[in-house]
Amino acid sequence: MRIKILGSAAGGGFPQWNCACPNCRRLREGTLRGKARTQTQIAFAPDPKSNVWFLISASPDLRQQILAAPDLAPRSKAPQQFPIAGVFLPSADVDSVMGLLHLREFQPFFVFAAASVQRILKKENKIFSVLDRADPPVQWQTISGKGRLGCHLSESPGEAPDFVCVTLQLGGSYPDYVSEELQRNLPAEEAALGFVFEQKNRSVFIAPSLSGRNSEWTKAAASSDVVLIDGTFWSDDELSKTGRSKKTAREIGHLPLSGSGGLLEQFPAGAKGRKILIHINNTNPILDEDSAEHRAVLDAGFEIAYDGMEFDL
Ligand SMILES: [Zn+2]
């Protein structure tokens, strides 16, 4: 399995168009040692030779990200013209679903999403029906909040799956744009899902938004060969310190990296795999490669995802 990081920033990207926090300002001025980043987008190819790709989330920057990744371009001679076969949606957050509109050009593919997320997108957000224009239309597949789904690249039933998608509940909330009435009727446990993709005894755990409100994630973090995990905020009060919001990191569904009970402290000791931080907010001091915080996460054994990073599982 090949995994590509097409985007590694949190919502707004880095720099964010309307932000003058020290990171954004210094990146624009050219005085910060660090990389610009687009909004988080992960892609994987279960069998790189066949060049069939799946997306995890559909980022607001998806069109630009596909153009920057030549493997994802259609090849006229291949029987399958368009390499993106499906999209796994972890939530109904704008940053996870907006890119579906970039994929609206009469193209059939699969969308794997919890029943609640489908209800939000189909019932309250009519704009996504644009995906029905493809012939055949985009196919929605329901994933449960807690389960295993065998995925096949070929149509022949009875064969072993090419990879398995395990879902787990990360304890987040439904986005603010969902009506109160619908929120009341949706099961809370489907609001934010993490994925473990397994193939031939190897696995990658993907949780770019981790609320820390339950501990479901720790087992997957300990046992997976690669972990792509929430690096959104360094500190719980980062948004108020930079004047971006009065809310804390935890209040908006992100376990901060530092502090008591933070991700660095809670990450299972002795975890066997690579640990990679992703979904990094533009206010996060780890983006400054000369900062003490950047050094601290590297010293704790974490890598920091960047746009264009890729590796084989
Ligand atoms: Zn900023």
Short mmCIF file of C-alpha atoms and ligand atoms in Angstrom, two decimals:
data_model
loop_
_atom_site.label_atom_id
_atom_site.label_comp_id
_atom_site.label_asym_id
_atom_site.label_seq_id
_atom_site.Cartn_x
_atom_site.Cartn_y
_atom_site.Cartn_z
CA MET A 1 0.00 0.00 0.00
CA ARG A 2 1.31 3.43 -0.93
CA ILE A 3 0.20 6.42 1.11
CA LYS A 4 0.45 10.02 -0.04
CA ILE A 5 -0.07 13.12 2.06
CA LEU A 6 -1.61 15.58 -0.37
CA GLY A 7 -2.33 18.15 2.34
CA SER A 8 -1.25 18.40 5.97
CA ALA A 9 -2.74 21.60 7.46
CA ALA A 10 -5.93 22.04 9.45
CA GLY A 11 -8.89 24.03 8.11
CA GLY A 12 -7.75 27.30 6.55
CA GLY A 13 -4.38 25.91 5.45
CA PHE A 14 -1.04 27.54 6.14
CA PRO A 15 -0.91 30.46 5.78
CA GLN A 16 -4.60 31.13 6.27
CA TRP A 17 -5.93 33.93 4.06
CA ASN A 18 -7.42 35.97 6.92
CA CYS A 19 -4.90 35.22 9.67
CA ALA A 20 -2.07 37.40 10.93
CA CYS A 21 -0.88 35.15 13.74
CA PRO A 22 2.93 35.12 14.13
CA ASN A 23 3.26 31.94 12.01
CA CYS A 24 1.12 33.19 9.08
CA ARG A 25 2.65 36.66 9.15
CA ARG A 26 6.22 35.39 9.26
CA LEU A 27 5.62 32.80 6.54
CA ARG A 28 4.30 35.56 4.25
CA GLU A 29 7.28 37.77 5.11
CA GLY A 30 9.71 34.94 4.44
CA THR A 31 11.13 35.09 7.96
CA LEU A 32 9.84 31.70 9.17
CA ARG A 33 11.71 28.49 8.49
CA GLY A 34 8.80 26.21 7.64
CA LYS A 35 6.58 25.02 4.81
CA ALA A 36 3.27 26.29 3.46
CA ARG A 37 0.61 23.59 3.64
CA THR A 38 -2.76 22.87 2.05
CA GLN A 39 -5.70 21.49 4.00
CA THR A 40 -5.42 17.88 5.14
CA GLN A 41 -5.88 15.26 2.46
CA ILE A 42 -4.62 11.69 2.49
CA ALA A 43 -4.67 9.25 -0.45
CA PHE A 44 -3.67 5.60 -0.61
CA ALA A 45 -3.24 3.00 -3.33
CA PRO A 46 -3.77 -0.58 -2.05
CA ASP A 47 -1.74 -1.89 -5.00
CA PRO A 48 0.47 0.88 -6.41
CA LYS A 49 0.98 -1.10 -9.65
CA SER A 50 -2.71 -0.96 -10.50
CA ASN A 51 -2.84 2.76 -9.68
CA VAL A 52 -6.27 2.67 -8.04
CA TRP A 53 -6.48 5.32 -5.32
CA PHE A 54 -8.76 6.00 -2.38
CA LEU A 55 -9.08 9.33 -0.61
CA ILE A 56 -9.59 9.87 3.09
CA SER A 57 -11.74 12.98 3.39
CA ALA A 58 -12.36 15.34 0.52
CA SER A 59 -10.42 18.50 1.30
CA PRO A 60 -11.43 22.03 0.28
CA ASP A 61 -8.10 22.08 -1.65
CA LEU A 62 -8.74 18.80 -3.46
CA ARG A 63 -8.61 20.03 -7.06
CA GLN A 64 -5.21 21.65 -6.56
CA GLN A 65 -3.98 18.59 -4.63
CA ILE A 66 -4.99 16.17 -7.41
CA LEU A 67 -3.24 18.35 -9.98
CA ALA A 68 -0.08 18.28 -7.84
CA ALA A 69 -0.06 14.44 -7.74
CA PRO A 70 0.52 13.04 -11.27
CA ASP A 71 -0.41 9.48 -10.16
CA LEU A 72 -3.96 10.71 -9.61
CA ALA A 73 -4.35 12.04 -13.15
CA PRO A 74 -6.52 10.13 -15.64
CA ARG A 75 -4.59 8.02 -18.16
CA SER A 76 -6.28 7.78 -21.51
CA LYS A 77 -4.87 4.37 -22.39
CA ALA A 78 -5.83 2.69 -19.13
CA PRO A 79 -9.18 0.91 -19.07
CA GLN A 80 -9.99 2.76 -15.89
CA GLN A 81 -9.67 6.39 -16.88
CA PHE A 82 -9.88 7.94 -13.46
CA PRO A 83 -7.59 6.54 -10.74
CA ILE A 84 -9.71 7.68 -7.75
CA ALA A 85 -12.09 4.83 -6.94
CA GLY A 86 -13.53 6.03 -3.66
CA VAL A 87 -13.58 8.47 -0.78
CA PHE A 88 -13.78 7.54 2.92
CA LEU A 89 -15.46 10.29 4.97
CA PRO A 90 -14.54 10.44 8.67
CA SER A 91 -17.15 13.11 9.45
CA ALA A 92 -19.45 15.71 7.92
CA ASP A 93 -17.05 18.57 8.75
CA VAL A 94 -16.73 21.14 5.98
CA ASP A 95 -13.00 20.33 5.74
CA SER A 96 -13.81 16.65 5.16
CA VAL A 97 -16.61 16.97 2.60
CA MET A 98 -16.13 20.20 0.64
CA GLY A 99 -13.81 18.50 -1.84
CA LEU A 100 -16.65 16.24 -3.00
CA LEU A 101 -17.80 19.27 -4.98
CA HIS A 102 -14.42 19.30 -6.77
CA LEU A 103 -15.18 15.72 -7.87
CA ARG A 104 -18.54 16.67 -9.40
CA GLU A 105 -17.50 16.47 -13.06
CA PHE A 106 -19.85 13.63 -14.07
CA GLN A 107 -17.53 11.04 -12.52
CA PRO A 108 -18.74 7.84 -10.85
CA PHE A 109 -16.91 6.72 -7.69
CA PHE A 110 -17.76 5.37 -4.25
CA VAL A 111 -18.30 7.41 -1.10
CA PHE A 112 -17.94 5.46 2.15
CA ALA A 113 -19.68 7.26 5.00
CA ALA A 114 -21.65 6.60 8.18
CA ALA A 115 -25.44 6.71 7.81
CA SER A 116 -25.54 9.94 9.87
CA VAL A 117 -23.03 11.69 7.63
CA GLN A 118 -24.98 10.63 4.54
CA ARG A 119 -28.17 11.99 6.09
CA ILE A 120 -26.53 15.36 6.74
CA LEU A 121 -25.12 15.61 3.23
CA LYS A 122 -28.19 14.38 1.39
CA LYS A 123 -31.06 15.81 3.46
CA GLU A 124 -29.72 19.16 4.60
CA ASN A 125 -27.20 19.98 1.90
CA LYS A 126 -28.87 19.70 -1.45
CA ILE A 127 -25.75 20.91 -3.26
CA PHE A 128 -24.16 17.44 -2.91
CA SER A 129 -26.86 15.97 -5.17
CA VAL A 130 -24.65 17.34 -7.96
CA LEU A 131 -22.81 14.00 -7.55
CA ASP A 132 -25.92 12.20 -8.87
CA ARG A 133 -25.31 13.64 -12.35
CA ALA A 134 -22.62 11.04 -13.10
CA ASP A 135 -23.72 8.02 -15.11
CA PRO A 136 -23.77 5.76 -13.16
CA PRO A 137 -24.17 8.17 -10.22
CA VAL A 138 -21.74 8.31 -7.33
CA GLN A 139 -22.46 5.33 -5.09
CA TRP A 140 -22.83 5.83 -1.35
CA GLN A 141 -21.72 2.92 0.84
CA THR A 142 -22.66 2.85 4.49
CA ILE A 143 -19.95 2.20 7.05
CA SER A 144 -20.78 1.51 10.68
CA GLY A 145 -19.22 3.50 13.50
CA LYS A 146 -17.53 0.38 14.78
CA GLY A 147 -16.80 -2.45 12.41
CA ARG A 148 -14.72 -4.05 9.68
CA LEU A 149 -15.36 -3.72 5.98
CA GLY A 150 -13.52 -5.89 3.44
CA CYS A 151 -12.79 -3.87 0.29
CA HIS A 152 -12.26 -5.42 -3.16
CA LEU A 153 -10.61 -3.80 -6.15
CA SER A 154 -12.00 -6.42 -8.51
CA GLU A 155 -15.63 -7.29 -9.10
CA SER A 156 -15.13 -11.01 -8.51
CA PRO A 157 -16.94 -12.04 -5.34
CA GLY A 158 -15.45 -14.73 -3.15
CA GLU A 159 -11.89 -13.46 -3.42
CA ALA A 160 -10.09 -12.23 -0.31
CA PRO A 161 -10.46 -8.46 0.14
CA ASP A 162 -7.59 -6.29 -1.11
CA PHE A 163 -7.70 -4.35 2.14
CA VAL A 164 -9.85 -4.07 5.24
CA CYS A 165 -11.23 -0.82 6.63
CA VAL A 166 -11.75 -0.87 10.40
CA THR A 167 -13.76 2.03 11.82
CA LEU A 168 -13.56 3.34 15.36
CA GLN A 169 -15.35 6.09 17.22
CA LEU A 170 -13.27 9.15 18.10
CA GLY A 171 -15.90 10.97 20.16
CA GLY A 172 -16.22 14.24 18.22
CA SER A 173 -19.32 16.36 17.62
CA TYR A 174 -21.43 17.04 14.55
CA PRO A 175 -20.53 20.28 12.79
CA ASP A 176 -22.27 23.55 13.77
CA TYR A 177 -23.98 23.87 10.39
CA VAL A 178 -26.17 20.80 11.04
CA SER A 179 -29.64 21.85 12.27
CA GLU A 180 -30.34 21.33 15.95
CA GLU A 181 -33.26 19.11 15.11
CA LEU A 182 -31.13 16.74 13.03
CA GLN A 183 -28.30 16.78 15.59
CA ARG A 184 -30.75 15.61 18.25
CA ASN A 185 -31.73 12.65 16.09
CA LEU A 186 -28.27 11.46 15.09
CA PRO A 187 -26.25 8.97 17.15
CA ALA A 188 -23.35 10.90 18.74
CA GLU A 189 -20.93 8.03 18.15
CA GLU A 190 -21.00 8.46 14.37
CA ALA A 191 -19.91 12.12 14.45
CA ALA A 192 -16.17 11.46 14.06
CA LEU A 193 -14.64 8.20 12.93
CA GLY A 194 -11.08 7.00 12.78
CA PHE A 195 -9.93 4.46 10.22
CA VAL A 196 -7.46 1.61 10.36
CA PHE A 197 -6.64 0.25 6.91
CA GLU A 198 -5.20 -3.25 7.08
CA GLN A 199 -3.41 -5.18 4.37
CA LYS A 200 -1.26 -8.31 4.68
CA ASN A 201 -0.66 -7.91 8.43
CA ARG A 202 0.31 -4.27 8.03
CA SER A 203 -1.88 -1.39 9.13
CA VAL A 204 -2.17 2.38 9.09
CA PHE A 205 -4.30 4.24 11.63
CA ILE A 206 -5.74 7.56 10.52
CA ALA A 207 -7.21 10.08 12.97
CA PRO A 208 -6.61 13.69 11.88
CA SER A 209 -9.31 14.91 14.29
CA LEU A 210 -9.03 13.32 17.70
CA SER A 211 -11.23 14.70 20.48
CA GLY A 212 -9.63 12.66 23.25
CA ARG A 213 -13.10 12.27 24.79
CA ASN A 214 -12.76 8.48 24.76
CA SER A 215 -9.79 6.14 24.67
CA GLU A 216 -10.85 4.01 21.68
CA TRP A 217 -7.87 5.35 19.74
CA THR A 218 -5.08 4.17 22.03
CA LYS A 219 -5.16 0.50 21.01
CA ALA A 220 -5.01 1.35 17.32
CA ALA A 221 -2.23 3.86 18.00
CA ALA A 222 -0.22 1.22 19.87
CA SER A 223 -0.58 -1.57 17.33
CA SER A 224 -0.50 0.10 13.89
CA ASP A 225 2.61 0.24 11.73
CA VAL A 226 1.95 3.86 10.82
CA VAL A 227 -0.17 6.35 12.77
CA LEU A 228 -1.35 9.59 11.17
CA ILE A 229 -2.76 11.52 14.08
CA ASP A 230 -4.14 14.89 15.16
CA GLY A 231 -1.40 17.50 15.44
CA THR A 232 -3.82 20.44 15.16
CA PHE A 233 -2.83 22.44 18.25
CA TRP A 234 0.20 22.60 20.48
CA SER A 235 -1.71 24.00 23.48
CA ASP A 236 -5.31 24.00 24.64
CA ASP A 237 -5.48 27.83 24.73
CA GLU A 238 -3.68 28.40 21.43
CA LEU A 239 -6.63 30.00 19.64
CA SER A 240 -7.33 32.50 22.41
CA LYS A 241 -3.62 33.34 22.74
CA THR A 242 -3.41 34.14 19.04
CA GLY A 243 -6.75 35.97 19.06
CA ARG A 244 -8.38 33.55 16.62
CA SER A 245 -11.20 32.30 18.91
CA LYS A 246 -12.29 32.18 22.53
CA LYS A 247 -12.69 28.40 22.39
CA THR A 248 -10.13 25.90 23.61
CA ALA A 249 -8.67 23.14 21.44
CA ARG A 250 -10.62 20.54 23.41
CA GLU A 251 -13.89 22.47 23.02
CA ILE A 252 -13.60 22.26 19.26
CA GLY A 253 -12.76 18.56 19.29
CA HIS A 254 -8.96 18.46 19.22
CA LEU A 255 -6.75 16.99 21.91
CA PRO A 256 -3.78 19.39 22.14
CA LEU A 257 -0.25 18.02 21.85
CA SER A 258 1.16 19.49 25.06
CA GLY A 259 0.04 19.84 28.65
CA SER A 260 -1.53 17.50 31.14
CA GLY A 261 -3.46 14.76 29.36
CA GLY A 262 -2.27 16.03 25.98
CA LEU A 263 -1.48 13.76 23.03
CA LEU A 264 2.25 13.55 23.72
CA GLU A 265 1.50 12.40 27.27
CA GLN A 266 -1.34 10.05 26.33
CA PHE A 267 0.23 8.42 23.29
CA PRO A 268 0.89 4.79 24.25
CA ALA A 269 4.48 4.24 25.32
CA GLY A 270 6.04 1.43 23.33
CA ALA A 271 3.81 1.96 20.31
CA LYS A 272 5.41 -0.06 17.55
CA GLY A 273 4.94 2.12 14.47
CA ARG A 274 5.82 5.45 12.88
CA LYS A 275 3.99 8.35 14.52
CA ILE A 276 3.16 11.21 12.18
CA LEU A 277 1.33 14.40 13.16
CA ILE A 278 -1.11 15.76 10.58
CA HIS A 279 -3.90 18.39 10.37
CA ILE A 280 -1.63 21.07 11.80
CA ASN A 281 -3.26 24.42 12.47
CA ASN A 282 -1.55 27.56 11.20
CA THR A 283 -1.22 28.84 14.79
CA ASN A 284 0.73 25.77 15.93
CA PRO A 285 4.35 26.63 16.88
CA ILE A 286 5.58 23.22 15.64
CA LEU A 287 5.29 24.68 12.10
CA ASP A 288 8.27 26.89 12.92
CA GLU A 289 11.21 24.55 12.36
CA ASP A 290 13.39 26.63 14.67
CA SER A 291 10.97 26.51 17.61
CA ALA A 292 11.37 24.61 20.87
CA GLU A 293 7.95 23.01 20.25
CA HIS A 294 9.08 21.66 16.85
CA ARG A 295 12.12 20.15 18.51
CA ALA A 296 9.98 18.74 21.36
CA VAL A 297 7.71 16.71 19.06
CA LEU A 298 10.70 15.35 17.13
CA ASP A 299 12.39 14.42 20.41
CA ALA A 300 9.19 12.61 21.44
CA GLY A 301 9.59 10.43 18.32
CA PHE A 302 6.94 12.08 16.14
CA GLU A 303 7.30 13.13 12.53
CA ILE A 304 5.43 16.14 11.18
CA ALA A 305 3.51 15.54 7.95
CA TYR A 306 4.07 17.87 5.00
CA ASP A 307 2.43 18.19 1.60
CA GLY A 308 4.00 15.72 -0.81
CA MET A 309 5.14 13.25 1.88
CA GLU A 310 4.69 9.67 0.74
CA PHE A 311 5.61 6.21 1.93
CA ASP A 312 4.82 2.52 1.51
CA LEU A 313 3.15 0.57 4.24
ZN ZN B 1 -2.31 32.06 11.33
#
